[in-house]
Coordinates of C-alpha atoms in Angstrom, one line a residue:
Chain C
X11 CA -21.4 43.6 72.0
X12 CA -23.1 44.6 75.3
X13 CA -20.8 44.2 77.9
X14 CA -21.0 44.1 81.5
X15 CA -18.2 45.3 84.2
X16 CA -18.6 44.3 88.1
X17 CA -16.3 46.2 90.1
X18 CA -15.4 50.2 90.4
X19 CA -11.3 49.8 91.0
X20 CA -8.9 50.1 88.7
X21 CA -9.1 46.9 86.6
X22 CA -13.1 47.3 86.0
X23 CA -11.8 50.9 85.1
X24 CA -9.3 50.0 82.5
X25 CA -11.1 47.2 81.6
X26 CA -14.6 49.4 81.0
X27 CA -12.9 52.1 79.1
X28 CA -10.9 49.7 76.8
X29 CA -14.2 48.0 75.7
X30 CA -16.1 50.8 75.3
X31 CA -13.1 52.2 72.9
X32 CA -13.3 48.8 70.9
X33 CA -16.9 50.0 70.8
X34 CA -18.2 47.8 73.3
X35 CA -21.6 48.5 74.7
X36 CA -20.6 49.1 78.0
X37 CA -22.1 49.0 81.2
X38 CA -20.0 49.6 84.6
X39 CA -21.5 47.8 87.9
X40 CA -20.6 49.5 90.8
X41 CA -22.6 49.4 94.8
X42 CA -21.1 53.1 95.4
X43 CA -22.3 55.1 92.0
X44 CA -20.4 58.2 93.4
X45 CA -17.2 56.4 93.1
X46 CA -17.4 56.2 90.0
X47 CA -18.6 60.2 89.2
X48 CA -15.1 62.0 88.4
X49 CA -14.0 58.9 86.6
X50 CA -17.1 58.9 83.8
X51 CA -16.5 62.4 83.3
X52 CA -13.7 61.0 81.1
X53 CA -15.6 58.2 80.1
X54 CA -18.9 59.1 79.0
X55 CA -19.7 56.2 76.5
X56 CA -19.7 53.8 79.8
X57 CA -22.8 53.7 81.7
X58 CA -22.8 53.2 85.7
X59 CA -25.8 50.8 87.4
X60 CA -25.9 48.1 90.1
X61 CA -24.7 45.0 89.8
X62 CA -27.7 43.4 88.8
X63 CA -28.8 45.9 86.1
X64 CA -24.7 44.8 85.0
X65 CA -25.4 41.5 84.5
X66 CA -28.9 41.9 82.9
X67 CA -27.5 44.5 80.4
X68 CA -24.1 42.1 79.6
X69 CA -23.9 39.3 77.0
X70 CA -20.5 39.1 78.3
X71 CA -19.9 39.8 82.2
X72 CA -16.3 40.6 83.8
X73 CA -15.5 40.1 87.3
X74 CA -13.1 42.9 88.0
X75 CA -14.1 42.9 92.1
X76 CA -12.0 42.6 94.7
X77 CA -10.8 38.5 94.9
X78 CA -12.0 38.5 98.6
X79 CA -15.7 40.1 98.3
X80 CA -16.3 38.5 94.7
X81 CA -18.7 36.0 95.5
X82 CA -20.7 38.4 97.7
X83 CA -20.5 40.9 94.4
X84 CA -21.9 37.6 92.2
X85 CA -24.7 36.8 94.4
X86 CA -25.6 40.5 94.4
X87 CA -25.1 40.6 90.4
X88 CA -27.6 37.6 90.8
X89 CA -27.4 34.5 89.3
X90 CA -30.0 34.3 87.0
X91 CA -29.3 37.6 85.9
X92 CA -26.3 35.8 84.4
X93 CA -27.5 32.5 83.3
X94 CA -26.0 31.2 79.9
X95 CA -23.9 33.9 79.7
X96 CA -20.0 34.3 80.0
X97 CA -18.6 35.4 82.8
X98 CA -14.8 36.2 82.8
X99 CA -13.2 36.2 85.6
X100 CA -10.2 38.3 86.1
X101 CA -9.7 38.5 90.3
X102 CA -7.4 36.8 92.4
X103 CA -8.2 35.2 96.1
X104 CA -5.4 37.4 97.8
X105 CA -5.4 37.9 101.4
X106 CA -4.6 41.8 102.8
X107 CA -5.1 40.9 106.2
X108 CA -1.9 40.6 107.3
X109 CA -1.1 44.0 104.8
X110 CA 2.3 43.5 101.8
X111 CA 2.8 41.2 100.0
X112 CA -0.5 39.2 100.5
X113 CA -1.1 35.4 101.4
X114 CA -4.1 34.1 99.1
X115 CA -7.7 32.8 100.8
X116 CA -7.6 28.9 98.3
X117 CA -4.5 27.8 97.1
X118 CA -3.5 24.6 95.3
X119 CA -6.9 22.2 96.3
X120 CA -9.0 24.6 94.4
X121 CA -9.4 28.4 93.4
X122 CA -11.3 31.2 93.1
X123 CA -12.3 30.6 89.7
X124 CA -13.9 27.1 90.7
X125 CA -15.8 28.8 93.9
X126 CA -17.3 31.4 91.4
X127 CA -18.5 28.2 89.3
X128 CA -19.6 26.3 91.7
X129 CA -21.7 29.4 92.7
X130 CA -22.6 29.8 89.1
X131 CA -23.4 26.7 87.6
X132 CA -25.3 27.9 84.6
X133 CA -22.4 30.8 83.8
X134 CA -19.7 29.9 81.5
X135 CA -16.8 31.1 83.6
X136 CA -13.6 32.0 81.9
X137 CA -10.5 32.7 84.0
X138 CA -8.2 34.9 82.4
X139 CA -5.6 38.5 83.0
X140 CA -5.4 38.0 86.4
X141 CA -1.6 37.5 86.2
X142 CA -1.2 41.0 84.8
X143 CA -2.0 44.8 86.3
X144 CA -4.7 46.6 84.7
X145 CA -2.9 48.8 82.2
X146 CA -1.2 45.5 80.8
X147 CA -4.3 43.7 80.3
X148 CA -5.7 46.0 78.1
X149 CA -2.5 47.2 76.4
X150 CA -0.3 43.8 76.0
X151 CA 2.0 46.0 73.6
X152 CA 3.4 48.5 76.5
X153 CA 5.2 45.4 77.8
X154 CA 8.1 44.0 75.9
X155 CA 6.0 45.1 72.5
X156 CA 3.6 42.3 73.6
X157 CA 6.2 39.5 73.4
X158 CA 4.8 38.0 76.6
X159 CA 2.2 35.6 77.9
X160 CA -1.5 35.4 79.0
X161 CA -3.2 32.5 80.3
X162 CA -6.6 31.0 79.9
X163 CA -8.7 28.4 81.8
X164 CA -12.2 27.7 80.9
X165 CA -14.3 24.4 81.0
X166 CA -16.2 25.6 77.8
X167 CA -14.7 25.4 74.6
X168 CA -16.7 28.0 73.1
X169 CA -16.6 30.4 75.7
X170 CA -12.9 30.4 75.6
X171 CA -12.7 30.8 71.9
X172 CA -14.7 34.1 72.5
X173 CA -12.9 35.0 75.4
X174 CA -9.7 34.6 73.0
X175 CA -11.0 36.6 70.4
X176 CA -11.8 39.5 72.4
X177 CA -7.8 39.4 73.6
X178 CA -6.7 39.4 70.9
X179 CA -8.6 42.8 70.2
X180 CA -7.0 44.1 73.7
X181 CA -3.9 43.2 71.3
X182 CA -2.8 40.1 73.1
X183 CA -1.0 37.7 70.6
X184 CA 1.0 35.3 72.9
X185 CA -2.4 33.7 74.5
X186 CA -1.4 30.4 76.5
X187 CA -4.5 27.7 76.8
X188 CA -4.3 26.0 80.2
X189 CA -7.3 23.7 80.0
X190 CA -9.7 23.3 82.6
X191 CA -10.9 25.6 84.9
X192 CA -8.8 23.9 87.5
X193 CA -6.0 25.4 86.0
X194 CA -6.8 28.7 87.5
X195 CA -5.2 27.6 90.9
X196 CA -1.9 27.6 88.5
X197 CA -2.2 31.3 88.1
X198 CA -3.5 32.3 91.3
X199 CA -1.1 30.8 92.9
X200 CA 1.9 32.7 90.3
X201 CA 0.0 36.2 92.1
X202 CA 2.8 35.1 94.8
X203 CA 5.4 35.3 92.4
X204 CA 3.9 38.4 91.0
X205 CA 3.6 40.3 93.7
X206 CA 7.7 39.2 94.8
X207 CA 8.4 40.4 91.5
X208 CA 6.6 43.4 91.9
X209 CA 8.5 43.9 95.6
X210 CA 11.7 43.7 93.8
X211 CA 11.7 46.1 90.0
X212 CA 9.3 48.0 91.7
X213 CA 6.7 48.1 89.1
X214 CA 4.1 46.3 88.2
X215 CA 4.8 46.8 84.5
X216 CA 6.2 43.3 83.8
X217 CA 5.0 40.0 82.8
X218 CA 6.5 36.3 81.8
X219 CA 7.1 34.6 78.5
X220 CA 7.4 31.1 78.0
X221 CA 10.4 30.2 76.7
X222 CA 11.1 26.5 75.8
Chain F
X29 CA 34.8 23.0 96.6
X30 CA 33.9 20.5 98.9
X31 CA 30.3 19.9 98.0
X32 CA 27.4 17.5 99.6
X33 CA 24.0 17.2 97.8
X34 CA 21.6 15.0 99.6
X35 CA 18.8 13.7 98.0
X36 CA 19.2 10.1 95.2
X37 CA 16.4 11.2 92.8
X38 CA 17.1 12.9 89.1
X39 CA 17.4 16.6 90.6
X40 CA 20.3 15.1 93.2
X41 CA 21.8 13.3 90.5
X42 CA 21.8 16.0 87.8
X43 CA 23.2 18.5 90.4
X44 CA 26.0 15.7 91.4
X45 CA 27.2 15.1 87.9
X46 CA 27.5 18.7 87.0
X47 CA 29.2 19.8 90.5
X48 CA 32.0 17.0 89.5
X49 CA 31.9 18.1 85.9
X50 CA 32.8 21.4 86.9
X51 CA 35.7 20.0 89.6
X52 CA 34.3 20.0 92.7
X53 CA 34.8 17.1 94.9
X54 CA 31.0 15.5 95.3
X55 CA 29.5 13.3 97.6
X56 CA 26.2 12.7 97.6
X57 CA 24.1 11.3 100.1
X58 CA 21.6 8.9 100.7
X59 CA 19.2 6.3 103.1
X60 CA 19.7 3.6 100.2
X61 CA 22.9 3.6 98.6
X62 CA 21.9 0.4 96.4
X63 CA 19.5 2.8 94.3
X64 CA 22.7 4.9 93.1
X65 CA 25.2 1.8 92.3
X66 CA 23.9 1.8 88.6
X67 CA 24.2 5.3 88.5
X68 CA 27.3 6.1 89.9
X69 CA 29.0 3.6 87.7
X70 CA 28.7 6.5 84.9
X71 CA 29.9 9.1 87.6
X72 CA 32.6 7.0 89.1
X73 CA 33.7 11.3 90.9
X74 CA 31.0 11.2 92.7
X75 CA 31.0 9.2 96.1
X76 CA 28.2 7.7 97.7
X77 CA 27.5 8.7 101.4
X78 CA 25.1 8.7 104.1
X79 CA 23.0 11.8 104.6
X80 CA 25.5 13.0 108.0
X81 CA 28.5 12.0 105.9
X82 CA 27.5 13.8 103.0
X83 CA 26.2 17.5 105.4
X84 CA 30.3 17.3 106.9
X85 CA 31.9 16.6 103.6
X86 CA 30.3 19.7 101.9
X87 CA 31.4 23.0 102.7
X88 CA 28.4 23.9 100.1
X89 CA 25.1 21.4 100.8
X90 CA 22.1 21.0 98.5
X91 CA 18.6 19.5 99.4
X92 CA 17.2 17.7 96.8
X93 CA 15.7 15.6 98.4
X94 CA 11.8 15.1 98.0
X95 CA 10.3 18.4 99.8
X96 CA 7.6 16.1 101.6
X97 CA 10.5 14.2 103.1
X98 CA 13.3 17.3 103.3
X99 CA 12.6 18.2 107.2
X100 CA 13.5 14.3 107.9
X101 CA 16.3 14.4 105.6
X102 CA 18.2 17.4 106.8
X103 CA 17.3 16.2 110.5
X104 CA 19.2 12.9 109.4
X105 CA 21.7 15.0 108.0
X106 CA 22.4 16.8 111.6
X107 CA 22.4 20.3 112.2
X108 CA 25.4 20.4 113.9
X109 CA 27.2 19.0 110.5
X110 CA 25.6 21.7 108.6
X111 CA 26.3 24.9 110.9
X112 CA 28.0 28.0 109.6
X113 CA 27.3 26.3 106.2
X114 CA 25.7 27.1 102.9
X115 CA 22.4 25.0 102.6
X116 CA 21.0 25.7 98.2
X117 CA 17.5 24.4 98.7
X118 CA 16.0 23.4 95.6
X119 CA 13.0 21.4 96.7
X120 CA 9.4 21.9 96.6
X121 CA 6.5 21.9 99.0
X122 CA 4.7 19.2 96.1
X123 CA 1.5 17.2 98.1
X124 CA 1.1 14.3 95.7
X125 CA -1.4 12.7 98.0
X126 CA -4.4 13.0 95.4
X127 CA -2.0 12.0 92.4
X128 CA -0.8 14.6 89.6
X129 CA -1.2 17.9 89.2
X130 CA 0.0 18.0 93.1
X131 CA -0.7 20.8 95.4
X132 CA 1.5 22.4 97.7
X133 CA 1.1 21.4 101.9
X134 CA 2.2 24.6 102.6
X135 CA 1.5 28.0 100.6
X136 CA 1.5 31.5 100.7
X137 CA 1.9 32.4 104.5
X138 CA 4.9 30.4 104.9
X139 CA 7.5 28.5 102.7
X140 CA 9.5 25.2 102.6
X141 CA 12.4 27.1 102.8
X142 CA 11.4 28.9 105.5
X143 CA 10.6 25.9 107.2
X144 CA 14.0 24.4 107.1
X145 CA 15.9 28.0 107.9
X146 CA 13.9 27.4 111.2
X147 CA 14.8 24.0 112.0
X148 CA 18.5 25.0 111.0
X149 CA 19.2 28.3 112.5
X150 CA 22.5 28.4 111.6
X151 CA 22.5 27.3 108.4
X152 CA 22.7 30.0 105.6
X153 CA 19.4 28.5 103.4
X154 CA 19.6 29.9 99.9
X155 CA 16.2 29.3 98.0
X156 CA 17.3 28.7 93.9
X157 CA 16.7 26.5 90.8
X158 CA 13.3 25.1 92.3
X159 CA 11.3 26.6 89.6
X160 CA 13.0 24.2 86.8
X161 CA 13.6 20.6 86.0
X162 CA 16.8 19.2 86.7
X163 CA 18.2 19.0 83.2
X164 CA 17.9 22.8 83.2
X165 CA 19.2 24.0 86.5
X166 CA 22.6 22.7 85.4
X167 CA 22.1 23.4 81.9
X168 CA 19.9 26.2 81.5
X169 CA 21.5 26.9 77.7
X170 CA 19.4 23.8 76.8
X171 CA 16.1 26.5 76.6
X172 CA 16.4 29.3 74.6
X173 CA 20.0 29.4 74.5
X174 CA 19.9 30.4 78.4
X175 CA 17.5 33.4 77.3
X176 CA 15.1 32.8 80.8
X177 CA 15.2 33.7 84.7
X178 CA 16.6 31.6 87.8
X179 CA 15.6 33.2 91.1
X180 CA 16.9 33.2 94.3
X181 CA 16.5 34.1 98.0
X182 CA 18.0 34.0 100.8
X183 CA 18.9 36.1 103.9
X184 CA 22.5 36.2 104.1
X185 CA 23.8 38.0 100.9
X186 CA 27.2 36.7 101.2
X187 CA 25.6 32.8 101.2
X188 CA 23.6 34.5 98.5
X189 CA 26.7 35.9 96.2
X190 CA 28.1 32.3 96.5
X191 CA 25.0 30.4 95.2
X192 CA 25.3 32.9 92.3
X193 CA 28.8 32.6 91.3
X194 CA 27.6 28.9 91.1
X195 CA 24.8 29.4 89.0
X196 CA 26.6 31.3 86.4
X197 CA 29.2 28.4 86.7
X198 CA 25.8 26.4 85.1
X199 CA 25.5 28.7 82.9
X200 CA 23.2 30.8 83.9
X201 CA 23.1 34.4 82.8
X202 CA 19.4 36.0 84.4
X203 CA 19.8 35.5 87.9
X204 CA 16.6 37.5 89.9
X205 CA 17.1 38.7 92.9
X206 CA 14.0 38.3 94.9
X207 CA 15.1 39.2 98.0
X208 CA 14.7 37.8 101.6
X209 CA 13.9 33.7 102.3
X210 CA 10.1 35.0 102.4
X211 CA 10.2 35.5 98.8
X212 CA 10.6 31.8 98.8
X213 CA 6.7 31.6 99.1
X214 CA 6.8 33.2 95.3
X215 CA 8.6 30.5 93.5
X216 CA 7.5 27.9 95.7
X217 CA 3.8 28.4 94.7
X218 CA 4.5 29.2 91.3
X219 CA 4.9 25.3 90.6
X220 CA 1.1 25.3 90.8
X221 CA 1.4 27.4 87.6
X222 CA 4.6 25.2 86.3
X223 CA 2.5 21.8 86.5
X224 CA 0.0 23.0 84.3
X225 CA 2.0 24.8 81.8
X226 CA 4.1 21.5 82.2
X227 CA 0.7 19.5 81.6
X228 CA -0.4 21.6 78.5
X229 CA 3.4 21.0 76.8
X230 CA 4.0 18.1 77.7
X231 CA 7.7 19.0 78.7
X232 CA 9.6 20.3 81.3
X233 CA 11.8 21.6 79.8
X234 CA 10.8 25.4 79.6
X235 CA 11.0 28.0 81.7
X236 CA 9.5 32.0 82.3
X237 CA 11.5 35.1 80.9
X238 CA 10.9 38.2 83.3
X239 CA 9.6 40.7 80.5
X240 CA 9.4 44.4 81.2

């Protein structure tokens, strides 16, 4: 499938080279090509362009940018460019400003995911592996063997059932439905959990089960 | 131990029982002392008080009261009954003003928790249980035969050792550390994320494992 990654840190990274080794057609957008140099070297099957040539070439789009200039990113991805398609969204609205840990730009009335649809009302936004680091998203199994949970929040049915599928290539098998996109302020709000968690074993190689 | 819990709801009432199960001499304390009778004639241990009454009986307080309402409470309570004492706060920030899922009227930069160690300055706050439902804070084998996570901050660790000897006197057996009252602002916000999972079940009672 042709496949289209906004962003140049480390969760487009992981997120790029995972799809392209499920044999993805993959496409990195980046604003700063040269970034992006030393780390294709490795990765040779992934293609760097802008972010609109990202969204043109994707039939699905990932929005690995930073929470805080994602919308900027989208408009510059441009919205027709990603009309119809499915966009999942993997960021989180956290707030640096004041440095570690950070505070988040929306909590609780609405969320990051919802501003990115409301921008993007022809996109099929999915919200989904933003509670986990980049290594974990796309390798569930170095965690706990992969006894642990992911979440997803779409308001398209289909969309989700893709979204799912392509998880549970990553290897994800514990794959927790939410419901609506307004469940995304449910785990953009958990990042401050995360990152206490984080603060205190030290690594950002964990994650949560549900246990009931 | 002498112990106080304020608050008349389930969570004051689930703590109350179990404090008298396990010996302690309970008084719990409350602005409406009719809404207990029925109650309290199953838990003829527990004595009903007034919010001051109840903060000098206890040499170990809780708040459970209702978070929107815990500022008012503990102010009823007086400080000066509560100095030099352990206060376990296990309320929420919950903003029910636009009906369920709630948001939180104060997130990520600051913490309920915080809030009260401010207005009672010398009051050790400990921050625990406020990421469950009552049933399960005083009987967490009830999910997964105990096999999930409390956590708890605070920033005295003596106040803190305390609160944990209790909470393995509860039952529990994962108690995580999260460090200082600031890490309040993790589990406080993660009842966004509770409410929903809460909404998709259909139960409360369940709870997060800490996988690594």
């Amino acid at each position: 499938m042709k496949m289209g990654v906004l962003g140049s840190g480390m969760v487009a990274q992981a997120l790029s080279a995972r799809l392209a080794e499920l044999g993805h057609d993959v496409v990195i957008g980046t604003r700063d090509a040269e970034k992006l140099r030393g780390w294709q070297s490795s990765n040779q099957r992934v293609k760097i362009a802008s972010f609109a040539q990202t969204a043109t070439h994707g039939e699905m789009i990932f929005n690995a940018t930073n929470g805080a200039g994602s919308l900027q990113a989208l408009a510059m991805a441009g919205p027709e460019n990603l009309t119809g398609k499915i966009l999942v969204d993997v960021s989180n609205p956290l707030d640096f400003s004041n440095g570690f840990p950070p505070s988040l730009f929306v909590c609780g009335t609405d969320s990051l995911a919802e501003q990115i649809q409301r921008a993007l009302p022809y996109t099929k936004v999915v919200k989904t592996l933003n509670t986990v680091t980049a290594r974990i998203m796309v390798y569930p199994q170095e965690v706990a063997n992969g006894d642990h949970h992911v979440f997803i929040s779409a308001n398209d049915g289909d969309a989700k059932e893709q979204v799912i599928d392509l998880l549970r290539a990553f290897g994800w098998t514990n794959i927790f439905d939410l419901g609506d996109l307004t469940t995304a302020r449910g785990t953009e709000a958990y990042l401050l959990l995360w990152v206490r968690i984080f603060g205190s074993m030290n690594t950002g190689m964990i994650n949560v089960k549900i246990m009931k």
